[in-house]
Amino acid sequence: MLEGKTVVLAVSGSIAAYKSAGLARRFKKLGADVQVLMTKNATYFINPITFESLTGTKCLIDTFDRNFEFSVEHVALAKRADLVLLAPASANVIGKICAGIADDMLTTTIMACTCPKIIAPAMNHNMYHNPIVQDNLRRLAGYGYEIIAPGHGMLANGDEGDGRMPDEDLLLEASLRQLTVPRDLAGKKVLVTAGPTQEAIDPVRFITNHSTGRMGYAVAAAAMRRGAQVTLVSGPTALRPPYFVETVPVVSAEDMYQAVTERAPESDYIIMTAAVADYRPQEAAQEKIKKGEGPAVLPLVRTKDILAALGQNRRPGQVICGFSMETEELIAHSRDKLARKNVDMIAANSLREEGAGFGVETNRLTLITKEKTEELPLMTKEEAAGIILDRLIGLGEER
Ligand code: CTP
């Protein structure tokens, strides 16, 4: 994902510095060229060799280190950088950057960088809430730095408060968001549904399906990285809600209908990946149903078809995509759905294909529009999410 990108990971003197080793590893795994810069104080918390082993690149500490090609050429690194992530950012370094002081490799490079810059403060609760630090952060935000607020919890000295360095996953996602090009969904509102629904039979039982939500979560994250304001309406899944996405948890098809129809009118793109139950028990029993002799009969009634309702009430310019999972006649059934539900695209997947469908990391989709049937090869759900968005943006631009 980050092939060809240079990430400058700047580490300053905070106990959280050890956590940055995980970040360096993750960036490297994603294919980035990772250049770690450390302040002298940071080296008291973590040895530069840790970063050098993880990144395969010399860790830069002193501007006047003559053993390295960038010894006095911090500008060369600043030119190559696609992103600077300052994590952890100590109160001291924040203060220096804010005051325009550049007296070591880290601060000189950051000053020379024109690429996006993210700052993740990590310090003691009182230091973080010190009005000077808060003022500095506000000023830096005003200069265009992205500030990721620290988390709340147990701090290094055992106190509870604000100041914990944010999760590795959150910092990585913030970085991916800055590094993603094109940001062709900037200013757009995208509504995504994901996961299964649960239809209650009684207080302990429900009807559901095998959907894990992965496809929808991948679409939501991809749209967010491309600049959209994303709302994800999700049935119950085991997945962590994507960062920088508003996630609305729902349980039943009726809940999902309410959540989606409320938000649909303002959405530019709607992508319904959810495996919504087509039927629910007529009555959810108040008490647990006791077993009896002989077969049990459970009367089922149809749920509302959310996608069809969206197709009927679409506003001009809105682009709507449904999903379809079939075990036979994939194309014919999906084409029929496209027309019947009045949507712009159906992403169809066959349960009979290896690597496609529920609970796997890959998908083999066929994208069906009025004009075209496009068979995609087997790919990860993240890759598929990217192509779905490409095609939907294309349909949006045709309007
Ligand atoms: N869907 C929906 N509301 C429902 C059921 C489905 O919005 N109550 C959406 C799904 O999110 C998906 C699409 O409709 O995007 C396809 O669902 P599917 O159940 O396969 O469509 P049907 O036309 O109902 O197909 P079948 O006759 O096979 O049930």
Coordinates of C-alpha atoms and ligand atoms in Angstrom, one line a residue:
M1 CA 0.0 0.0 0.0
L2 CA 2.9 2.4 0.7
E3 CA 5.3 1.2 -2.0
G4 CA 7.3 4.2 -3.2
K5 CA 6.3 6.4 -0.2
T6 CA 8.8 7.9 2.2
V7 CA 7.5 8.1 5.8
V8 CA 9.5 10.2 8.3
L9 CA 8.8 8.8 11.7
A10 CA 10.0 11.4 14.2
V11 CA 10.4 10.2 17.8
S12 CA 10.9 12.6 20.7
G13 CA 11.6 12.1 24.4
S14 CA 8.6 10.5 26.0
I15 CA 8.2 7.1 27.6
A16 CA 5.8 6.3 24.8
A17 CA 8.8 6.3 22.4
Y18 CA 9.0 2.5 22.7
K19 CA 5.6 2.2 21.0
S20 CA 6.9 3.9 17.9
A21 CA 8.9 0.7 17.1
G22 CA 5.6 -1.0 16.3
L23 CA 4.7 1.9 14.0
A24 CA 8.0 1.7 12.2
R25 CA 7.4 -2.0 11.6
R26 CA 3.9 -1.5 10.3
F27 CA 5.0 1.2 7.9
K28 CA 7.8 -1.0 6.6
K29 CA 5.4 -4.0 6.2
L30 CA 3.2 -1.8 4.1
G31 CA 6.1 -1.2 1.7
A32 CA 7.1 2.4 2.8
D33 CA 10.7 3.6 3.0
V34 CA 10.8 4.5 6.7
Q35 CA 13.2 7.1 8.0
V36 CA 13.3 7.4 11.7
L37 CA 14.5 10.7 13.3
M38 CA 15.1 10.8 17.0
T39 CA 15.8 13.6 19.5
K40 CA 18.7 13.0 21.8
N41 CA 16.2 12.6 24.7
A42 CA 14.3 9.9 22.8
T43 CA 17.5 7.8 22.7
Y44 CA 17.2 7.5 26.5
F45 CA 13.9 5.7 26.2
I46 CA 14.6 3.5 23.2
N47 CA 17.8 2.5 21.4
P48 CA 18.2 3.7 17.8
I49 CA 19.3 0.1 16.9
T50 CA 15.7 -1.0 17.5
F51 CA 14.5 1.3 14.7
E52 CA 17.5 0.5 12.5
S53 CA 16.8 -3.2 12.7
L54 CA 13.2 -2.7 11.9
T55 CA 13.6 -0.2 9.0
G56 CA 17.0 -1.2 7.6
T57 CA 17.8 2.5 7.6
K58 CA 20.2 4.5 9.8
C59 CA 18.4 6.3 12.5
L60 CA 19.2 10.1 12.3
I61 CA 19.8 11.9 15.6
D62 CA 22.3 14.7 15.2
T63 CA 22.3 17.2 12.3
F64 CA 26.1 17.0 12.2
D65 CA 26.5 13.3 12.1
R66 CA 29.1 13.1 9.3
N67 CA 28.8 9.3 8.8
F68 CA 25.6 9.7 6.9
E69 CA 24.9 11.1 3.5
F70 CA 22.2 13.4 4.9
S71 CA 24.6 14.7 7.6
V72 CA 24.0 18.3 6.8
E73 CA 21.4 17.7 4.2
H74 CA 18.2 17.4 6.2
V75 CA 16.7 19.3 3.3
A76 CA 17.2 16.3 1.0
L77 CA 15.2 14.1 3.3
A78 CA 12.6 16.8 3.7
K79 CA 12.2 16.8 -0.1
R80 CA 11.8 13.0 -0.3
A81 CA 9.3 12.8 2.6
D82 CA 5.6 12.1 1.7
L83 CA 4.6 12.3 5.4
V84 CA 6.0 13.2 8.7
L85 CA 4.5 11.5 11.8
L86 CA 5.9 12.9 15.0
A87 CA 5.0 10.2 17.6
P88 CA 5.4 10.6 20.5
A89 CA 5.6 14.4 20.5
S90 CA 6.9 15.7 23.8
A91 CA 5.8 19.1 25.2
N92 CA 9.4 20.3 24.6
V93 CA 9.5 19.4 20.8
I94 CA 5.9 20.8 20.3
G95 CA 7.1 24.0 21.9
K96 CA 10.2 24.2 19.7
I97 CA 8.4 23.5 16.5
C98 CA 5.7 26.1 17.4
A99 CA 8.4 28.7 18.2
G100 CA 10.3 28.0 14.9
I101 CA 13.3 26.6 16.8
A102 CA 15.3 24.1 14.7
D103 CA 18.3 22.9 16.6
D104 CA 18.6 19.2 15.8
M105 CA 18.0 16.8 13.0
L106 CA 14.4 16.2 13.9
T107 CA 13.3 19.8 14.2
T108 CA 15.3 21.0 11.2
T109 CA 13.8 18.3 9.0
I110 CA 10.3 19.0 10.2
M111 CA 10.8 22.6 9.5
A112 CA 12.0 21.9 6.0
C113 CA 9.2 19.4 5.1
T114 CA 6.3 20.7 3.0
C115 CA 4.5 17.3 3.0
P116 CA 1.5 16.6 5.4
K117 CA 2.6 16.4 9.1
I118 CA 0.9 14.6 11.9
I119 CA 1.7 15.2 15.6
A120 CA 0.7 12.7 18.3
P121 CA 1.4 14.3 21.7
A122 CA 2.1 11.9 24.6
M123 CA 3.0 13.2 28.0
N124 CA 1.8 13.5 31.6
H125 CA -1.8 14.7 32.0
N126 CA -1.0 18.0 33.6
M127 CA 1.7 18.8 31.0
Y128 CA -0.8 18.0 28.2
H129 CA -3.4 20.3 29.7
N130 CA -0.9 23.1 30.4
P131 CA -2.4 26.1 28.6
I132 CA 1.0 26.7 26.9
V133 CA 1.0 23.2 25.4
Q134 CA -2.7 23.6 24.4
D135 CA -2.0 26.9 22.8
N136 CA 1.0 25.5 20.9
L137 CA -1.1 22.6 19.6
R138 CA -3.9 25.0 18.5
R139 CA -1.3 27.2 16.7
L140 CA 0.2 24.1 15.0
A141 CA -3.2 23.0 13.9
G142 CA -3.7 26.5 12.5
Y143 CA -0.5 26.0 10.5
G144 CA -1.9 22.9 9.0
Y145 CA -0.4 20.2 11.2
E146 CA -2.8 17.4 12.0
I147 CA -3.0 16.9 15.7
I148 CA -4.1 13.5 17.0
A149 CA -5.3 13.9 20.5
P150 CA -3.8 11.5 23.1
G151 CA -5.9 8.8 24.7
H152 CA -7.2 8.6 28.2
G153 CA -6.0 5.9 30.6
M154 CA -3.2 4.8 32.9
L155 CA -0.1 6.9 32.3
A156 CA 3.5 5.9 32.8
N157 CA 3.7 7.1 36.5
G158 CA 0.5 5.1 37.4
D159 CA -1.8 8.1 37.3
E160 CA -4.9 8.0 35.2
G161 CA -5.5 10.9 32.8
D162 CA -5.0 12.2 29.3
G163 CA -1.7 11.9 27.6
R164 CA -1.4 8.3 26.4
M165 CA 0.0 8.0 22.9
P166 CA -2.9 6.9 20.6
D167 CA -3.2 3.3 19.4
E168 CA -0.8 2.2 16.7
D169 CA -3.8 1.4 14.5
L170 CA -5.2 4.9 14.8
L171 CA -1.9 6.5 14.0
L172 CA -1.4 4.2 11.0
E173 CA -4.9 5.0 9.8
A174 CA -4.3 8.7 10.1
S175 CA -1.1 8.3 8.1
L176 CA -2.8 6.3 5.4
R177 CA -5.5 8.9 5.2
Q178 CA -2.8 11.6 4.6
L179 CA -0.9 9.4 2.1
T180 CA -3.9 8.3 0.0
V181 CA -4.1 9.8 -3.5
P182 CA -6.4 10.5 -5.2
R183 CA -8.6 12.1 -2.6
D184 CA -11.4 12.1 -5.1
L185 CA -14.2 11.7 -2.5
A186 CA -13.3 14.9 -0.7
G187 CA -16.4 16.8 0.3
K188 CA -18.6 13.8 -0.5
K189 CA -20.9 12.0 2.0
V190 CA -20.7 8.2 1.7
L191 CA -23.2 5.9 3.5
V192 CA -22.1 2.2 3.8
T193 CA -23.9 -0.7 5.4
A194 CA -22.2 -3.8 6.6
G195 CA -22.5 -7.1 8.5
P196 CA -25.5 -9.3 9.1
T197 CA -28.7 -8.4 10.9
Q198 CA -30.1 -10.3 13.9
E199 CA -33.9 -11.0 14.0
A200 CA -35.0 -11.9 17.5
I201 CA -36.9 -15.2 18.1
D202 CA -37.0 -14.8 21.8
P203 CA -34.6 -13.2 24.4
V204 CA -31.9 -15.8 23.8
R205 CA -32.3 -16.7 20.1
F206 CA -32.1 -15.0 16.8
I207 CA -32.0 -15.6 13.1
T208 CA -28.9 -14.3 11.3
N209 CA -26.4 -15.2 8.6
H210 CA -22.6 -15.7 8.0
S211 CA -21.7 -12.2 7.1
T212 CA -18.6 -10.9 8.9
G213 CA -18.9 -7.3 7.7
R214 CA -15.3 -7.3 6.3
M215 CA -16.4 -6.1 2.8
G216 CA -18.4 -3.2 4.1
Y217 CA -15.7 -2.1 6.6
A218 CA -13.2 -2.2 3.8
V219 CA -15.4 0.0 1.6
A220 CA -16.0 2.5 4.5
A221 CA -12.2 2.7 5.3
A222 CA -11.3 3.1 1.6
A223 CA -13.9 5.9 1.2
M224 CA -12.7 7.7 4.3
R225 CA -9.0 7.6 3.1
R226 CA -10.1 9.1 -0.2
G227 CA -11.5 12.1 1.7
A228 CA -15.2 11.2 2.1
Q229 CA -17.2 11.9 5.3
V230 CA -18.3 8.3 5.9
T231 CA -21.1 6.8 7.9
L232 CA -21.1 3.1 8.5
V233 CA -24.4 1.5 9.6
S234 CA -23.3 -1.9 10.9
G235 CA -25.0 -5.0 12.1
P236 CA -23.3 -7.0 14.8
T237 CA -19.8 -8.0 13.8
A238 CA -16.5 -8.8 15.6
L239 CA -14.7 -6.0 13.8
R240 CA -13.2 -2.9 15.3
P241 CA -15.1 0.1 14.0
P242 CA -12.9 1.9 11.4
Y243 CA -11.2 5.1 12.6
F244 CA -12.4 8.4 11.3
V245 CA -15.7 6.9 10.3
E246 CA -19.0 7.5 12.1
T247 CA -20.2 4.0 12.9
V248 CA -23.8 3.5 13.8
P249 CA -24.4 0.0 15.4
V250 CA -27.7 -1.6 14.6
V251 CA -29.2 -5.1 15.3
S252 CA -32.2 -5.9 13.2
A253 CA -33.3 -5.2 9.6
E254 CA -35.8 -2.7 11.0
D255 CA -33.1 -0.8 12.9
M256 CA -31.0 -0.8 9.8
Y257 CA -33.9 0.5 7.7
Q258 CA -34.4 3.4 10.2
A259 CA -30.7 4.3 10.4
V260 CA -30.2 4.2 6.7
T261 CA -33.3 6.0 5.5
E262 CA -32.7 8.8 8.0
R263 CA -29.2 9.4 6.6
A264 CA -29.8 8.6 2.9
P265 CA -31.1 12.0 1.7
E266 CA -27.9 13.7 2.5
S267 CA -25.6 11.0 1.1
D268 CA -23.9 11.3 -2.3
Y269 CA -23.0 7.6 -2.4
I270 CA -24.8 4.7 -0.8
I271 CA -23.2 1.2 -0.7
M272 CA -25.3 -1.5 0.8
T273 CA -22.9 -4.4 1.5
A274 CA -25.0 -5.6 4.5
A275 CA -26.5 -9.1 4.4
V276 CA -29.9 -7.9 5.6
A277 CA -32.3 -10.7 6.7
D278 CA -35.2 -11.0 4.2
Y279 CA -37.5 -12.5 6.9
R280 CA -38.0 -12.0 10.7
P281 CA -40.1 -13.9 13.2
Q282 CA -43.6 -12.5 13.2
E283 CA -43.4 -12.0 16.9
A284 CA -40.3 -11.9 19.1
A285 CA -41.4 -13.9 22.2
Q286 CA -41.1 -12.0 25.5
E287 CA -40.0 -15.1 27.4
K288 CA -37.7 -17.9 26.3
I289 CA -39.6 -20.4 24.1
K290 CA -39.7 -23.8 25.8
K291 CA -39.2 -26.9 23.7
G292 CA -42.1 -29.3 23.2
E293 CA -42.7 -32.6 21.6
G294 CA -42.8 -32.7 17.8
P295 CA -41.7 -30.1 15.2
A296 CA -41.8 -26.4 15.9
V297 CA -43.2 -23.9 13.5
L298 CA -41.9 -20.3 13.5
P299 CA -44.0 -17.9 11.4
L300 CA -41.8 -15.5 9.5
V301 CA -42.7 -12.2 7.8
R302 CA -40.8 -10.2 5.3
T303 CA -38.5 -7.4 6.4
K304 CA -38.5 -4.0 4.6
D305 CA -36.2 -4.0 1.5
I306 CA -33.9 -1.1 2.4
L307 CA -32.1 -1.0 -1.0
A308 CA -35.4 -1.0 -2.9
A309 CA -36.6 1.9 -0.7
L310 CA -33.4 3.8 -1.4
G311 CA -33.8 3.2 -5.2
Q312 CA -37.4 4.5 -5.0
N313 CA -36.6 7.6 -3.1
R314 CA -33.2 8.5 -4.7
R315 CA -32.4 12.1 -5.1
P316 CA -30.9 13.4 -8.3
G317 CA -27.1 12.7 -8.6
Q318 CA -27.1 10.1 -5.9
V319 CA -25.2 6.9 -6.7
I320 CA -26.5 3.7 -5.2
C321 CA -24.7 0.3 -5.1
G322 CA -26.2 -3.0 -3.9
F323 CA -24.5 -6.3 -3.3
S324 CA -25.8 -9.7 -4.4
M325 CA -24.8 -13.1 -3.3
E326 CA -26.1 -16.1 -5.2
T327 CA -25.5 -19.8 -5.5
E328 CA -26.7 -20.0 -9.1
E329 CA -27.5 -17.7 -12.1
L330 CA -25.3 -15.0 -10.6
I331 CA -25.5 -12.6 -13.5
A332 CA -29.1 -13.0 -14.4
H333 CA -30.3 -12.7 -10.8
S334 CA -28.1 -9.7 -10.2
R335 CA -29.1 -7.9 -13.3
D336 CA -32.7 -8.4 -12.3
K337 CA -31.9 -6.9 -8.9
L338 CA -30.3 -3.9 -10.5
A339 CA -33.5 -3.1 -12.4
R340 CA -36.0 -4.1 -9.8
K341 CA -34.3 -2.1 -7.0
N342 CA -33.5 0.9 -9.3
V343 CA -29.8 1.1 -8.4
D344 CA -26.7 2.1 -10.4
M345 CA -24.5 -0.9 -9.7
I346 CA -24.7 -4.4 -8.2
A347 CA -21.5 -6.0 -6.9
A348 CA -22.3 -9.7 -7.4
N349 CA -20.4 -12.6 -5.8
S350 CA -21.0 -16.2 -6.1
L351 CA -20.9 -18.4 -3.0
R352 CA -19.8 -21.2 -5.4
E353 CA -16.5 -19.5 -6.2
E354 CA -13.4 -20.3 -4.3
G355 CA -12.0 -17.3 -2.3
A356 CA -15.3 -15.4 -2.5
G357 CA -18.1 -14.8 0.0
F358 CA -18.4 -15.0 3.7
G359 CA -15.5 -14.9 6.2
V360 CA -12.6 -14.9 3.7
E361 CA -10.2 -12.1 3.1
T362 CA -10.7 -12.2 -0.7
N363 CA -13.5 -11.7 -3.1
R364 CA -14.2 -12.3 -6.7
L365 CA -16.8 -9.8 -7.8
T366 CA -18.7 -9.1 -10.9
L367 CA -19.7 -5.5 -11.2
I368 CA -23.0 -5.0 -13.0
T369 CA -24.3 -1.7 -14.3
K370 CA -26.9 -1.0 -16.9
E371 CA -24.3 -0.9 -19.7
K372 CA -21.6 -3.2 -18.5
T373 CA -20.7 -6.5 -16.8
E374 CA -17.2 -6.4 -15.5
E375 CA -15.7 -9.6 -14.0
L376 CA -12.9 -8.8 -11.5
P377 CA -10.2 -11.3 -10.7
L378 CA -9.7 -12.7 -7.2
M379 CA -8.4 -10.0 -4.9
T380 CA -8.4 -8.8 -1.3
K381 CA -11.6 -7.2 0.0
E382 CA -9.5 -3.9 0.4
E383 CA -8.6 -4.0 -3.3
A384 CA -12.1 -4.8 -4.3
A385 CA -13.3 -1.9 -2.2
G386 CA -11.0 0.5 -4.1
I387 CA -12.3 -0.7 -7.5
I388 CA -16.0 -0.5 -6.4
L389 CA -15.3 3.2 -5.4
D390 CA -13.5 3.9 -8.7
R391 CA -16.5 2.6 -10.7
L392 CA -19.1 4.5 -8.5
I393 CA -17.1 7.7 -8.8
G394 CA -17.1 7.2 -12.6
L395 CA -20.9 6.8 -12.6
G396 CA -21.2 9.9 -10.4
E397 CA -19.1 11.9 -12.8
E398 CA -21.3 10.9 -15.7
R399 CA -24.2 12.6 -14.1
Ligands
CTP1 N1 -31.1 -5.7 1.0 C1 -31.8 -4.7 1.6 N2 -32.8 -5.0 2.4 C2 -33.3 -6.2 2.6 C3 -32.6 -7.3 1.9 C4 -31.5 -7.0 1.1 O1 -31.4 -3.5 1.5 N3 -34.3 -6.5 3.4 C5 -30.0 -5.4 0.1 C6 -28.7 -6.0 0.5 O2 -27.9 -5.1 1.4 C7 -28.0 -6.1 -0.9 C8 -29.1 -6.3 -1.8 O3 -30.3 -5.8 -1.2 O4 -27.3 -4.9 -1.2 C9 -29.3 -7.7 -2.3 O5 -30.0 -8.5 -1.4 P1 -30.7 -9.9 -1.8 O6 -31.4 -10.3 -0.5 O7 -29.8 -10.8 -2.4 O8 -31.7 -9.4 -2.9 P2 -33.1 -10.0 -3.2 O9 -33.5 -9.3 -4.5 O10 -34.0 -10.0 -2.1 O11 -32.7 -11.5 -3.6 P3 -33.3 -12.9 -3.2 O12 -34.5 -13.0 -3.9 O13 -32.2 -13.9 -3.5 O14 -33.5 -12.8 -1.7

